[in-house]
mmCIF file of C-alpha atoms and ligand atoms in Angstrom:
data_model
loop_
_atom_site.group_PDB
_atom_site.id
_atom_site.type_symbol
_atom_site.label_atom_id
_atom_site.label_comp_id
_atom_site.label_asym_id
_atom_site.label_seq_id
_atom_site.Cartn_x
_atom_site.Cartn_y
_atom_site.Cartn_z
ATOM 1 C CA MET A 685 -13.727 10.777 -17.734
ATOM 2 C CA ALA A 686 -15.134 7.373 -16.815
ATOM 3 C CA ILE A 687 -13.908 4.401 -15.279
ATOM 4 C CA ASN A 688 -12.950 1.429 -17.362
ATOM 5 C CA LYS A 689 -15.591 -1.248 -16.228
ATOM 6 C CA GLU A 690 -14.196 -3.778 -18.615
ATOM 7 C CA ALA A 691 -10.717 -3.545 -17.441
ATOM 8 C CA TYR A 692 -11.939 -3.536 -13.771
ATOM 9 C CA GLU A 693 -14.074 -6.586 -14.042
ATOM 10 C CA GLN A 694 -11.318 -8.571 -15.878
ATOM 11 C CA LEU A 695 -8.779 -7.552 -13.259
ATOM 12 C CA LYS A 696 -11.069 -8.735 -10.610
ATOM 13 C CA ALA A 697 -11.930 -11.976 -12.085
ATOM 14 C CA ASP A 698 -8.035 -12.508 -13.025
ATOM 15 C CA LEU A 699 -6.569 -11.454 -9.609
ATOM 16 C CA GLY A 700 -9.630 -12.936 -7.315
ATOM 17 C CA SER A 701 -8.782 -16.430 -8.775
ATOM 18 C CA HIS A 702 -5.302 -16.239 -7.473
ATOM 19 C CA HIS A 703 -6.454 -14.584 -4.336
ATOM 20 C CA ILE A 704 -4.565 -11.494 -4.884
ATOM 21 C CA ILE A 705 -6.089 -8.383 -3.306
ATOM 22 C CA LEU A 706 -6.635 -5.371 -5.507
ATOM 23 C CA VAL A 707 -6.184 -2.032 -4.378
ATOM 24 C CA ALA A 708 -7.961 0.575 -6.479
ATOM 25 C CA VAL A 709 -5.662 3.570 -6.466
ATOM 26 C CA SER A 710 -7.823 6.754 -6.650
ATOM 27 C CA LYS A 711 -5.594 9.217 -6.022
ATOM 28 C CA THR A 712 -6.650 12.522 -8.055
ATOM 29 C CA LYS A 713 -9.969 10.925 -9.094
ATOM 30 C CA PRO A 714 -13.395 12.417 -8.342
ATOM 31 C CA VAL A 715 -15.437 10.767 -5.609
ATOM 32 C CA GLU A 716 -18.315 10.126 -8.371
ATOM 33 C CA GLU A 717 -15.866 7.749 -10.175
ATOM 34 C CA ILE A 718 -14.864 6.325 -6.577
ATOM 35 C CA LYS A 719 -18.877 5.565 -6.150
ATOM 36 C CA GLU A 720 -18.945 3.913 -9.603
ATOM 37 C CA LEU A 721 -16.297 1.571 -8.632
ATOM 38 C CA TYR A 722 -17.706 0.902 -5.425
ATOM 39 C CA ALA A 723 -20.934 -0.034 -6.636
ATOM 40 C CA LEU A 724 -19.377 -2.645 -8.697
ATOM 41 C CA GLY A 725 -18.160 -4.008 -5.351
ATOM 42 C CA GLN A 726 -14.596 -2.682 -5.032
ATOM 43 C CA LYS A 727 -13.943 -1.980 -1.399
ATOM 44 C CA ASP A 728 -10.059 -1.326 -1.170
ATOM 45 C CA PHE A 729 -8.901 1.958 -2.238
ATOM 46 C CA GLY A 730 -5.437 3.714 -1.973
ATOM 47 C CA GLU A 731 -4.737 7.198 -1.710
ATOM 48 C CA ASN A 732 -1.459 9.011 -1.243
ATOM 49 C CA TYR A 733 -2.119 12.430 -0.007
ATOM 50 C CA VAL A 734 -3.549 12.834 3.660
ATOM 51 C CA GLN A 735 -5.829 15.954 2.817
ATOM 52 C CA GLU A 736 -7.215 14.452 -0.369
ATOM 53 C CA LEU A 737 -8.060 10.935 1.429
ATOM 54 C CA CYS A 738 -9.750 12.764 4.516
ATOM 55 C CA GLU A 739 -11.895 14.751 2.067
ATOM 56 C CA LYS A 740 -13.123 11.652 0.128
ATOM 57 C CA GLN A 741 -13.358 9.594 3.375
ATOM 58 C CA SER A 742 -15.912 12.090 4.536
ATOM 59 C CA LEU A 743 -18.168 11.764 1.553
ATOM 60 C CA LEU A 744 -17.954 8.135 0.786
ATOM 61 C CA PRO A 745 -19.526 4.960 2.348
ATOM 62 C CA LYS A 746 -17.915 4.138 5.658
ATOM 63 C CA ASP A 747 -17.372 0.530 4.669
ATOM 64 C CA ILE A 748 -14.471 1.499 2.367
ATOM 65 C CA ALA A 749 -11.045 0.186 3.429
ATOM 66 C CA TRP A 750 -8.712 2.892 2.703
ATOM 67 C CA HIS A 751 -5.140 2.329 2.063
ATOM 68 C CA PHE A 752 -2.589 4.937 2.520
ATOM 69 C CA ILE A 753 0.219 4.387 0.012
ATOM 70 C CA GLY A 754 2.059 7.825 -0.073
ATOM 71 C CA HIS A 755 4.983 9.117 1.701
ATOM 72 C CA LEU A 756 3.476 9.814 5.412
ATOM 73 C CA GLN A 757 4.643 12.671 7.506
ATOM 74 C CA SER A 758 4.424 11.888 11.353
ATOM 75 C CA ASN A 759 2.528 15.280 11.932
ATOM 76 C CA LYS A 760 -0.384 13.992 9.704
ATOM 77 C CA VAL A 761 -1.131 10.550 11.032
ATOM 78 C CA LYS A 762 -3.563 11.967 13.695
ATOM 79 C CA GLN A 763 -5.659 13.034 10.578
ATOM 80 C CA ILE A 764 -6.248 9.358 9.364
ATOM 81 C CA ALA A 765 -5.737 7.230 12.568
ATOM 82 C CA SER A 766 -9.708 6.876 13.431
ATOM 83 C CA PHE A 767 -9.873 5.373 9.976
ATOM 84 C CA ILE A 768 -7.374 4.011 8.089
ATOM 85 C CA HIS A 769 -7.614 0.396 7.022
ATOM 86 C CA LEU A 770 -3.667 -0.302 5.949
ATOM 87 C CA ILE A 771 -0.721 2.110 5.876
ATOM 88 C CA GLN A 772 1.403 0.606 3.425
ATOM 89 C CA SER A 773 4.348 3.172 3.454
ATOM 90 C CA VAL A 774 6.053 2.819 6.980
ATOM 91 C CA ASP A 775 9.431 3.759 6.317
ATOM 92 C CA SER A 776 10.740 4.864 9.799
ATOM 93 C CA LEU A 777 10.900 3.727 13.261
ATOM 94 C CA LYS A 778 9.783 7.464 14.102
ATOM 95 C CA LEU A 779 6.607 7.035 12.010
ATOM 96 C CA LEU A 780 5.703 3.574 13.515
ATOM 97 C CA HIS A 781 6.096 5.177 16.939
ATOM 98 C CA GLU A 782 3.842 8.135 16.019
ATOM 99 C CA ILE A 783 1.167 5.511 14.243
ATOM 100 C CA ASP A 784 1.207 3.482 17.499
ATOM 101 C CA LYS A 785 0.291 6.657 19.386
ATOM 102 C CA GLN A 786 -2.484 7.957 17.382
ATOM 103 C CA ALA A 787 -3.764 4.359 17.194
ATOM 104 C CA LYS A 788 -3.586 4.083 20.932
ATOM 105 C CA LYS A 789 -5.650 7.408 21.244
ATOM 106 C CA ASN A 790 -8.134 5.983 18.842
ATOM 107 C CA ASN A 791 -8.369 2.874 21.206
ATOM 108 C CA ARG A 792 -7.552 0.604 18.066
ATOM 109 C CA VAL A 793 -4.850 -1.274 16.216
ATOM 110 C CA ILE A 794 -3.610 -0.030 12.830
ATOM 111 C CA ASP A 795 -2.195 -2.412 10.434
ATOM 112 C CA CYS A 796 0.994 -1.244 8.489
ATOM 113 C CA LEU A 797 3.338 -2.579 5.757
ATOM 114 C CA LEU A 798 6.879 -1.675 5.801
ATOM 115 C CA GLN A 799 8.005 -0.001 2.567
ATOM 116 C CA ILE A 800 11.270 -1.466 1.123
ATOM 117 C CA HIS A 801 13.399 0.553 -1.177
ATOM 118 C CA ILE A 802 14.058 -1.661 -4.307
ATOM 119 C CA ALA A 803 14.194 0.792 -7.197
ATOM 120 C CA GLN A 804 17.454 2.227 -8.297
ATOM 121 C CA GLU A 805 15.962 5.572 -8.501
ATOM 122 C CA GLU A 806 16.866 7.902 -5.640
ATOM 123 C CA THR A 807 13.426 9.425 -5.443
ATOM 124 C CA LYS A 808 11.659 6.360 -4.063
ATOM 125 C CA PHE A 809 10.980 6.184 -0.373
ATOM 126 C CA GLY A 810 11.605 3.141 1.761
ATOM 127 C CA LEU A 811 13.895 1.142 3.989
ATOM 128 C CA ASP A 812 16.862 -0.755 3.117
ATOM 129 C CA GLU A 813 17.637 -4.187 4.444
ATOM 130 C CA THR A 814 19.828 -2.980 7.285
ATOM 131 C CA GLU A 815 17.177 -0.372 8.312
ATOM 132 C CA LEU A 816 14.464 -3.115 7.969
ATOM 133 C CA GLU A 817 16.450 -5.457 10.418
ATOM 134 C CA GLN A 818 16.921 -2.174 12.998
ATOM 135 C CA LEU A 819 13.144 -1.608 12.653
ATOM 136 C CA LEU A 820 12.310 -5.015 13.208
ATOM 137 C CA ASN A 821 14.283 -5.265 16.365
ATOM 138 C CA ASN A 822 12.503 -2.273 17.814
ATOM 139 C CA ILE A 823 8.825 -3.033 17.331
ATOM 140 C CA GLY A 824 8.531 -5.201 20.407
ATOM 141 C CA GLY A 825 7.012 -2.060 22.536
ATOM 142 C CA PHE A 826 4.233 -1.074 20.113
ATOM 143 C CA MET A 827 1.089 -2.431 21.144
ATOM 144 C CA ASN A 828 -1.142 -0.615 18.789
ATOM 145 C CA VAL A 829 0.207 -1.278 15.289
ATOM 146 C CA ARG A 830 0.504 -4.643 13.561
ATOM 147 C CA ILE A 831 3.241 -5.236 10.897
ATOM 148 C CA CYS A 832 1.499 -7.454 8.323
ATOM 149 C CA GLY A 833 3.943 -7.122 5.384
ATOM 150 C CA LEU A 834 5.983 -5.510 2.849
ATOM 151 C CA MET A 835 5.584 -3.010 0.114
ATOM 152 C CA GLY A 836 7.745 -1.788 -2.794
ATOM 153 C CA MET A 837 7.835 0.075 -5.965
ATOM 154 C CA ALA A 838 10.015 -1.030 -8.853
ATOM 155 C CA SER A 839 11.970 1.512 -10.977
ATOM 156 C CA PHE A 840 9.933 3.190 -13.410
ATOM 157 C CA THR A 841 11.392 1.636 -16.653
ATOM 158 C CA ASP A 842 9.863 -0.377 -19.602
ATOM 159 C CA ASN A 843 13.032 -2.774 -18.788
ATOM 160 C CA MET A 844 10.893 -5.465 -17.608
ATOM 161 C CA ASN A 845 13.909 -7.303 -16.592
ATOM 162 C CA LYS A 846 15.015 -4.876 -14.104
ATOM 163 C CA VAL A 847 11.439 -4.543 -12.689
ATOM 164 C CA ARG A 848 11.463 -8.401 -12.407
ATOM 165 C CA ASN A 849 14.823 -8.497 -10.624
ATOM 166 C CA GLU A 850 13.757 -5.781 -8.224
ATOM 167 C CA PHE A 851 10.365 -7.430 -7.448
ATOM 168 C CA ARG A 852 12.747 -10.965 -6.939
ATOM 169 C CA HIS A 853 14.810 -9.035 -4.483
ATOM 170 C CA LEU A 854 11.692 -8.057 -2.277
ATOM 171 C CA LYS A 855 10.130 -11.504 -2.551
ATOM 172 C CA ASN A 856 13.503 -12.592 -1.098
ATOM 173 C CA ILE A 857 13.524 -10.321 1.809
ATOM 174 C CA PHE A 858 9.864 -11.353 2.543
ATOM 175 C CA ASP A 859 10.494 -14.655 2.401
ATOM 176 C CA ARG A 860 13.551 -14.233 4.921
ATOM 177 C CA HIS A 861 11.470 -12.730 7.600
ATOM 178 C CA ALA A 862 8.256 -14.577 7.036
ATOM 179 C CA ALA A 863 8.868 -16.760 9.819
ATOM 180 C CA LEU A 864 9.588 -14.237 12.354
ATOM 181 C CA THR A 865 7.467 -14.605 15.389
ATOM 182 C CA ILE A 866 6.691 -11.304 17.103
ATOM 183 C CA ASP A 867 3.404 -10.748 18.379
ATOM 184 C CA ASN A 868 2.757 -7.605 16.551
ATOM 185 C CA CYS A 869 4.497 -8.707 13.302
ATOM 186 C CA GLN A 870 3.492 -11.422 11.071
ATOM 187 C CA LEU A 871 4.367 -10.904 7.444
ATOM 188 C CA THR A 872 1.699 -12.348 5.244
ATOM 189 C CA ILE A 873 0.900 -9.393 2.559
ATOM 190 C CA LEU A 874 3.290 -8.549 -0.090
ATOM 191 C CA SER A 875 1.974 -5.429 -1.985
ATOM 192 C CA MET A 876 4.035 -5.075 -5.253
ATOM 193 C CA GLY A 877 2.684 -4.195 -8.863
ATOM 194 C CA MET A 878 1.004 -1.330 -10.438
ATOM 195 C CA SER A 879 -0.607 -0.838 -13.827
ATOM 196 C CA SER A 880 2.586 -1.192 -15.902
ATOM 197 C CA ASP A 881 3.986 -3.934 -14.098
ATOM 198 C CA TYR A 882 1.727 -6.146 -12.042
ATOM 199 C CA PRO A 883 1.597 -8.992 -14.163
ATOM 200 C CA VAL A 884 5.430 -9.231 -13.506
ATOM 201 C CA ALA A 885 4.752 -8.676 -9.877
ATOM 202 C CA ILE A 886 2.309 -11.479 -9.420
ATOM 203 C CA GLU A 887 4.866 -13.947 -11.217
ATOM 204 C CA GLU A 888 7.095 -12.903 -8.696
ATOM 205 C CA GLY A 889 4.855 -13.435 -5.808
ATOM 206 C CA SER A 890 2.806 -10.699 -5.142
ATOM 207 C CA ASN A 891 -0.396 -10.902 -3.130
ATOM 208 C CA MET A 892 -1.512 -7.296 -3.146
ATOM 209 C CA VAL A 893 -1.734 -5.001 -6.260
ATOM 210 C CA ARG A 894 -2.199 -1.193 -6.308
ATOM 211 C CA ILE A 895 -3.765 -0.279 -9.619
ATOM 212 C CA GLY A 896 -4.802 3.070 -10.488
ATOM 213 C CA SER A 897 -4.661 4.155 -14.135
ATOM 214 C CA LEU A 898 -5.637 1.155 -15.487
ATOM 215 C CA ILE A 899 -8.833 1.522 -14.045
ATOM 216 C CA PHE A 900 -9.396 5.108 -13.629
ATOM 217 C CA GLY A 901 -7.600 6.088 -17.015
ATOM 218 C CA ALA A 902 -4.507 8.380 -16.949
ATOM 219 C CA ARG A 903 -3.979 11.077 -14.430
ATOM 220 C CA ASN A 904 -3.192 14.669 -15.532
HETATM 221 C C1 PLP B 2348 -0.013 6.148 -8.137
HETATM 222 C C2 PLP B 2348 0.519 4.845 -7.206
HETATM 223 C C3 PLP B 2348 0.166 3.492 -7.771
HETATM 224 C C4 PLP B 2348 -0.782 3.218 -8.661
HETATM 225 O O1 PLP B 2348 -0.146 3.588 -10.055
HETATM 226 P P1 PLP B 2348 -0.925 3.223 -11.610
HETATM 227 O O2 PLP B 2348 0.469 3.313 -12.461
HETATM 228 O O3 PLP B 2348 -1.699 4.246 -11.971
HETATM 229 O O4 PLP B 2348 -1.449 2.051 -11.568
HETATM 230 C C5 PLP B 2348 0.398 2.283 -7.160
HETATM 231 N N1 PLP B 2348 1.428 2.506 -6.022
HETATM 232 C C6 PLP B 2348 1.815 3.834 -5.589
HETATM 233 C C7 PLP B 2348 2.576 3.754 -4.349
HETATM 234 C C8 PLP B 2348 1.338 4.954 -6.226
HETATM 235 O O5 PLP B 2348 1.681 6.246 -5.577
#
């Protein structure tokens, strides 16, 4: 039960030299381990449950940049709206509408990524390309959200060719919309890659990786 400092320092050096943002995924891990990593200079942390995130946020340093990476229910947005740094898992207009509303109440703008469904598995959340187009056509009225990029998860498989193709597909979608010039939407962040597939994700153009088990060890 300790963080893998060596793996972390190595990752930080490798990613830093390529200007890739490392989000340390701390879900299920205790605040003590988050503090250890924070002491090494890590500021970006990712969580996927609202309640767990809120508890940790209240106990940990206020300059941590919290990323929400799990499926987010509209009725829970208000619990994280005051402090969340980046919501990476926006997958509907309804959710975006609620984030805009709660951001406004908190007198702030909340940065978001749109989650794109690239895996073949049924269980993974996200927008398909048609839904992405529809959403982008309807965000003009939102004054308190900023769409900063896209996020995707590849299939859970050892077949790295398959994983690579899925990441490549997402990069294509990203590139096709990169020139968009809506005030509250500039796609600059491409969040793809986890412990098992981040090297492939980076080769395919990722500039933000979300890494848990490699740093914190396996989850129960
Ligand atoms: C858990 C999780 C990760 C990190 O997974 P690891 O395999 O532990 O690196 C990344 N992204 C999302 C969306 C997750 O839920």
